[in-house]
């Protein structure tokens, strides 16, 4: 039967069923999974969803490389995904980067001025934060070109050996999520993403 989602109450064996128009899920992606809904060869981030969060139409809003870990947002809200991925919206993505070689102080200005990749593509200004460990940095970028961070560091003569996305917009990856675990994003958290 058809139901009115705003006014009807639906329960199964006495248990209320809550209707949600869209789902928004935070996943801590492990290495080895691809950010797509279907991949002939490799497991996808959708395969990691538990049954209670699985439903048709879910897709990852944005791509991390197969070997990158961290925050992937999975949703079935196409407009929201479009919004946070659109380069015009400038939603920040922050990554923890471990480098093959020491991070040089000169990187700060290079990222600020906009790196030109070997392909000739020019990146928007990015923001680097240095860590106590001189081979590790945090980098915040505002767009999502193919293998962008790996290619940015290559132009600086360095190489990424470990990459993890820790924040999208104003929302940090929940530290309580182990690799491969996910949870729903709360409404107030959703607002932080675009903030
Ligand atoms: N930049 C990369 O090079 N890889 C990612 O997975 C994300 C950003």
mmCIF file of C-alpha atoms and ligand atoms in Angstrom:
data_model
loop_
_atom_site.group_PDB
_atom_site.id
_atom_site.type_symbol
_atom_site.label_atom_id
_atom_site.label_comp_id
_atom_site.label_asym_id
_atom_site.label_seq_id
_atom_site.Cartn_x
_atom_site.Cartn_y
_atom_site.Cartn_z
ATOM 1 C CA UNK A 1 0.000 0.000 0.000
ATOM 2 C CA UNK A 2 1.022 3.604 -0.435
ATOM 3 C CA UNK A 3 1.804 5.600 2.680
ATOM 4 C CA UNK A 4 2.062 9.298 3.452
ATOM 5 C CA UNK A 5 5.598 9.648 4.870
ATOM 6 C CA UNK A 6 4.786 12.881 6.723
ATOM 7 C CA UNK A 7 1.704 11.663 8.583
ATOM 8 C CA UNK A 8 1.444 7.842 8.511
ATOM 9 C CA UNK A 9 2.964 5.706 11.210
ATOM 10 C CA UNK A 10 4.371 2.378 10.037
ATOM 11 C CA UNK A 11 5.368 -0.435 12.334
ATOM 12 C CA UNK A 12 6.377 -4.047 11.841
ATOM 13 C CA UNK A 13 5.727 -6.488 14.697
ATOM 14 C CA UNK A 14 5.318 -3.494 17.000
ATOM 15 C CA UNK A 15 8.571 -1.841 15.951
ATOM 16 C CA UNK A 16 8.280 1.618 14.416
ATOM 17 C CA UNK A 17 9.871 2.110 11.027
ATOM 18 C CA UNK A 18 11.366 5.558 10.627
ATOM 19 C CA UNK A 19 11.219 6.941 7.146
ATOM 20 C CA UNK A 20 14.226 8.908 5.996
ATOM 21 C CA UNK A 21 14.148 10.534 2.617
ATOM 22 C CA UNK A 22 17.935 10.442 2.348
ATOM 23 C CA UNK A 23 20.747 8.680 4.149
ATOM 24 C CA UNK A 24 24.113 10.286 4.924
ATOM 25 C CA UNK A 25 26.833 7.914 6.095
ATOM 26 C CA UNK A 26 30.374 8.527 7.342
ATOM 27 C CA UNK A 27 32.726 5.670 6.489
ATOM 28 C CA UNK A 28 36.324 5.190 7.596
ATOM 29 C CA UNK A 29 37.570 3.656 4.369
ATOM 30 C CA UNK A 30 40.344 1.076 4.560
ATOM 31 C CA UNK A 31 42.907 0.629 1.807
ATOM 32 C CA UNK A 32 41.898 -1.912 -0.841
ATOM 33 C CA UNK A 33 38.352 -0.634 -1.485
ATOM 34 C CA UNK A 34 37.300 1.457 -4.455
ATOM 35 C CA UNK A 35 34.967 4.443 -4.260
ATOM 36 C CA UNK A 36 32.292 3.327 -6.701
ATOM 37 C CA UNK A 37 29.040 1.414 -6.546
ATOM 38 C CA UNK A 38 30.212 -1.468 -8.710
ATOM 39 C CA UNK A 39 33.645 -2.669 -9.672
ATOM 40 C CA UNK A 40 34.133 -6.000 -11.399
ATOM 41 C CA UNK A 41 37.441 -6.717 -9.688
ATOM 42 C CA UNK A 42 37.787 -4.935 -6.330
ATOM 43 C CA UNK A 43 35.451 -4.623 -3.364
ATOM 44 C CA UNK A 44 33.718 -1.247 -3.146
ATOM 45 C CA UNK A 45 32.949 1.046 -0.221
ATOM 46 C CA UNK A 46 29.290 0.074 -0.617
ATOM 47 C CA UNK A 47 30.225 -3.527 0.273
ATOM 48 C CA UNK A 48 31.311 -2.239 3.701
ATOM 49 C CA UNK A 49 27.848 -0.973 4.667
ATOM 50 C CA UNK A 50 26.022 -3.031 7.304
ATOM 51 C CA UNK A 51 22.567 -4.348 6.366
ATOM 52 C CA UNK A 52 20.752 -1.710 8.444
ATOM 53 C CA UNK A 53 22.366 1.079 6.402
ATOM 54 C CA UNK A 54 22.149 -0.576 2.996
ATOM 55 C CA UNK A 55 19.610 0.610 0.486
ATOM 56 C CA UNK A 56 19.281 1.221 -3.206
ATOM 57 C CA UNK A 57 20.708 4.441 -4.630
ATOM 58 C CA UNK A 58 23.609 4.909 -2.202
ATOM 59 C CA UNK A 59 26.886 6.060 -3.720
ATOM 60 C CA UNK A 60 30.141 7.608 -2.483
ATOM 61 C CA UNK A 61 30.111 11.415 -2.797
ATOM 62 C CA UNK A 62 33.650 11.856 -4.045
ATOM 63 C CA UNK A 63 36.489 9.461 -4.652
ATOM 64 C CA UNK A 64 39.470 8.396 -2.633
ATOM 65 C CA UNK A 65 42.102 6.258 -4.338
ATOM 66 C CA UNK A 66 42.009 2.533 -3.651
ATOM 67 C CA UNK A 67 45.033 2.831 -1.345
ATOM 68 C CA UNK A 68 43.786 5.965 0.491
ATOM 69 C CA UNK A 69 42.090 5.646 3.875
ATOM 70 C CA UNK A 70 39.659 7.810 5.762
ATOM 71 C CA UNK A 71 36.448 9.794 5.521
ATOM 72 C CA UNK A 72 34.124 8.861 2.675
ATOM 73 C CA UNK A 73 30.616 10.261 2.654
ATOM 74 C CA UNK A 74 28.033 7.874 1.251
ATOM 75 C CA UNK A 75 24.573 9.159 0.440
ATOM 76 C CA UNK A 76 21.596 8.814 -1.875
ATOM 77 C CA UNK A 77 21.056 12.587 -1.977
ATOM 78 C CA UNK A 78 22.363 13.578 -5.401
ATOM 79 C CA UNK A 79 21.865 17.310 -4.899
ATOM 80 C CA UNK A 80 23.817 17.297 -1.637
ATOM 81 C CA UNK A 81 26.649 15.292 -3.211
ATOM 82 C CA UNK A 82 26.766 17.656 -6.166
ATOM 83 C CA UNK A 83 26.955 20.608 -3.809
ATOM 84 C CA UNK A 84 29.899 19.346 -1.777
ATOM 85 C CA UNK A 85 31.792 18.161 -4.844
ATOM 86 C CA UNK A 86 31.295 21.263 -6.945
ATOM 87 C CA UNK A 87 34.586 23.189 -7.217
ATOM 88 C CA UNK A 88 32.604 26.454 -7.000
ATOM 89 C CA UNK A 89 31.437 25.571 -3.468
ATOM 90 C CA UNK A 90 35.049 25.328 -2.188
ATOM 91 C CA UNK A 91 34.274 22.624 0.379
ATOM 92 C CA UNK A 92 37.588 21.892 2.120
ATOM 93 C CA UNK A 93 39.001 18.378 2.317
ATOM 94 C CA UNK A 94 41.766 17.816 4.844
ATOM 95 C CA UNK A 95 44.241 14.943 4.538
ATOM 96 C CA UNK A 96 46.921 13.489 6.736
ATOM 97 C CA UNK A 97 49.944 12.793 4.515
ATOM 98 C CA UNK A 98 53.028 10.747 5.287
ATOM 99 C CA UNK A 99 55.855 11.556 2.900
ATOM 100 C CA UNK A 100 58.845 9.641 1.646
ATOM 101 C CA UNK A 101 61.105 12.581 2.403
ATOM 102 C CA UNK A 102 61.082 15.446 4.892
ATOM 103 C CA UNK A 103 58.465 18.187 4.326
ATOM 104 C CA UNK A 104 60.278 21.408 3.387
ATOM 105 C CA UNK A 105 59.241 24.832 4.703
ATOM 106 C CA UNK A 106 59.174 26.049 1.080
ATOM 107 C CA UNK A 107 56.106 23.846 0.469
ATOM 108 C CA UNK A 108 53.972 26.365 2.329
ATOM 109 C CA UNK A 109 54.347 29.070 -0.307
ATOM 110 C CA UNK A 110 54.249 26.590 -3.177
ATOM 111 C CA UNK A 111 50.832 25.310 -2.041
ATOM 112 C CA UNK A 112 49.596 28.818 -1.275
ATOM 113 C CA UNK A 113 50.473 30.034 -4.777
ATOM 114 C CA UNK A 114 48.776 27.078 -6.499
ATOM 115 C CA UNK A 115 50.799 24.119 -7.725
ATOM 116 C CA UNK A 116 51.074 23.467 -11.461
ATOM 117 C CA UNK A 117 50.941 19.710 -12.059
ATOM 118 C CA UNK A 118 53.131 17.995 -14.673
ATOM 119 C CA UNK A 119 50.027 17.784 -16.910
ATOM 120 C CA UNK A 120 49.869 21.607 -16.903
ATOM 121 C CA UNK A 121 46.733 21.703 -14.703
ATOM 122 C CA UNK A 122 46.879 24.465 -12.122
ATOM 123 C CA UNK A 123 45.631 23.669 -8.616
ATOM 124 C CA UNK A 124 43.752 26.089 -6.405
ATOM 125 C CA UNK A 125 45.712 27.336 -3.400
ATOM 126 C CA UNK A 126 46.070 24.668 -0.715
ATOM 127 C CA UNK A 127 46.954 24.917 2.967
ATOM 128 C CA UNK A 128 49.709 22.859 4.605
ATOM 129 C CA UNK A 129 50.202 22.256 8.343
ATOM 130 C CA UNK A 130 53.482 20.785 9.537
ATOM 131 C CA UNK A 131 53.654 18.044 12.188
ATOM 132 C CA UNK A 132 56.298 17.221 14.793
ATOM 133 C CA UNK A 133 57.250 14.252 12.651
ATOM 134 C CA UNK A 134 59.008 16.042 9.776
ATOM 135 C CA UNK A 135 57.849 13.461 7.220
ATOM 136 C CA UNK A 136 54.170 14.101 7.995
ATOM 137 C CA UNK A 137 51.864 17.009 7.179
ATOM 138 C CA UNK A 138 48.188 17.877 6.952
ATOM 139 C CA UNK A 139 47.090 19.291 3.614
ATOM 140 C CA UNK A 140 43.754 20.976 2.949
ATOM 141 C CA UNK A 141 42.557 21.232 -0.645
ATOM 142 C CA UNK A 142 39.395 22.760 -2.092
ATOM 143 C CA UNK A 143 38.900 20.659 -5.220
ATOM 144 C CA UNK A 144 39.365 17.043 -6.259
ATOM 145 C CA UNK A 145 41.496 16.438 -9.309
ATOM 146 C CA UNK A 146 42.537 12.870 -10.138
ATOM 147 C CA UNK A 147 45.261 11.705 -7.678
ATOM 148 C CA UNK A 148 45.593 15.383 -6.784
ATOM 149 C CA UNK A 149 47.615 15.214 -3.578
ATOM 150 C CA UNK A 150 49.958 12.524 -4.866
ATOM 151 C CA UNK A 151 50.597 14.570 -8.007
ATOM 152 C CA UNK A 152 51.045 17.821 -6.049
ATOM 153 C CA UNK A 153 53.797 16.296 -3.920
ATOM 154 C CA UNK A 154 55.429 14.754 -6.991
ATOM 155 C CA UNK A 155 55.883 18.210 -8.486
ATOM 156 C CA UNK A 156 57.712 19.146 -5.265
ATOM 157 C CA UNK A 157 60.062 16.171 -5.637
ATOM 158 C CA UNK A 158 58.456 14.196 -2.829
ATOM 159 C CA UNK A 159 56.109 11.209 -2.671
ATOM 160 C CA UNK A 160 53.074 10.199 -0.616
ATOM 161 C CA UNK A 161 53.533 6.899 1.188
ATOM 162 C CA UNK A 162 50.313 7.069 3.237
ATOM 163 C CA UNK A 163 47.218 9.195 2.760
ATOM 164 C CA UNK A 164 44.135 9.543 4.933
ATOM 165 C CA UNK A 165 41.228 11.997 4.624
ATOM 166 C CA UNK A 166 40.401 13.299 8.080
ATOM 167 C CA UNK A 167 37.878 16.091 7.459
ATOM 168 C CA UNK A 168 35.262 17.226 4.935
ATOM 169 C CA UNK A 169 34.142 20.848 5.268
ATOM 170 C CA UNK A 170 33.910 21.454 9.013
ATOM 171 C CA UNK A 171 33.267 17.810 9.920
ATOM 172 C CA UNK A 172 36.060 15.562 11.216
ATOM 173 C CA UNK A 173 36.118 11.811 10.693
ATOM 174 C CA UNK A 174 34.830 10.245 13.923
ATOM 175 C CA UNK A 175 37.884 8.856 15.715
ATOM 176 C CA UNK A 176 35.752 6.107 17.220
ATOM 177 C CA UNK A 177 35.230 4.530 13.813
ATOM 178 C CA UNK A 178 37.726 1.764 13.160
ATOM 179 C CA UNK A 179 38.839 1.151 9.583
ATOM 180 C CA UNK A 180 35.898 -0.263 7.633
ATOM 181 C CA UNK A 181 33.309 1.002 10.127
ATOM 182 C CA UNK A 182 30.611 3.546 9.394
ATOM 183 C CA UNK A 183 27.777 5.414 11.043
ATOM 184 C CA UNK A 184 24.993 7.782 10.097
ATOM 185 C CA UNK A 185 25.838 11.473 10.018
ATOM 186 C CA UNK A 186 23.671 13.522 12.394
ATOM 187 C CA UNK A 187 21.679 16.449 11.083
ATOM 188 C CA UNK A 188 23.792 19.013 12.950
ATOM 189 C CA UNK A 189 26.942 17.390 11.533
ATOM 190 C CA UNK A 190 25.553 17.614 8.033
ATOM 191 C CA UNK A 191 25.302 21.376 8.402
ATOM 192 C CA UNK A 192 28.990 21.455 9.401
ATOM 193 C CA UNK A 193 30.042 19.892 6.110
ATOM 194 C CA UNK A 194 28.959 22.905 4.102
ATOM 195 C CA UNK A 195 29.865 25.426 6.795
HETATM 196 N N1 LIG B 1 44.528 12.975 -3.533
HETATM 197 C C1 LIG B 1 45.090 11.815 -3.940
HETATM 198 O O1 LIG B 1 46.145 11.796 -4.548
HETATM 199 N N2 LIG B 1 44.452 10.671 -3.633
HETATM 200 C C2 LIG B 1 43.295 10.614 -2.931
HETATM 201 O O2 LIG B 1 42.780 9.530 -2.666
HETATM 202 C C3 LIG B 1 42.738 11.839 -2.519
HETATM 203 C C4 LIG B 1 43.376 13.010 -2.833
#
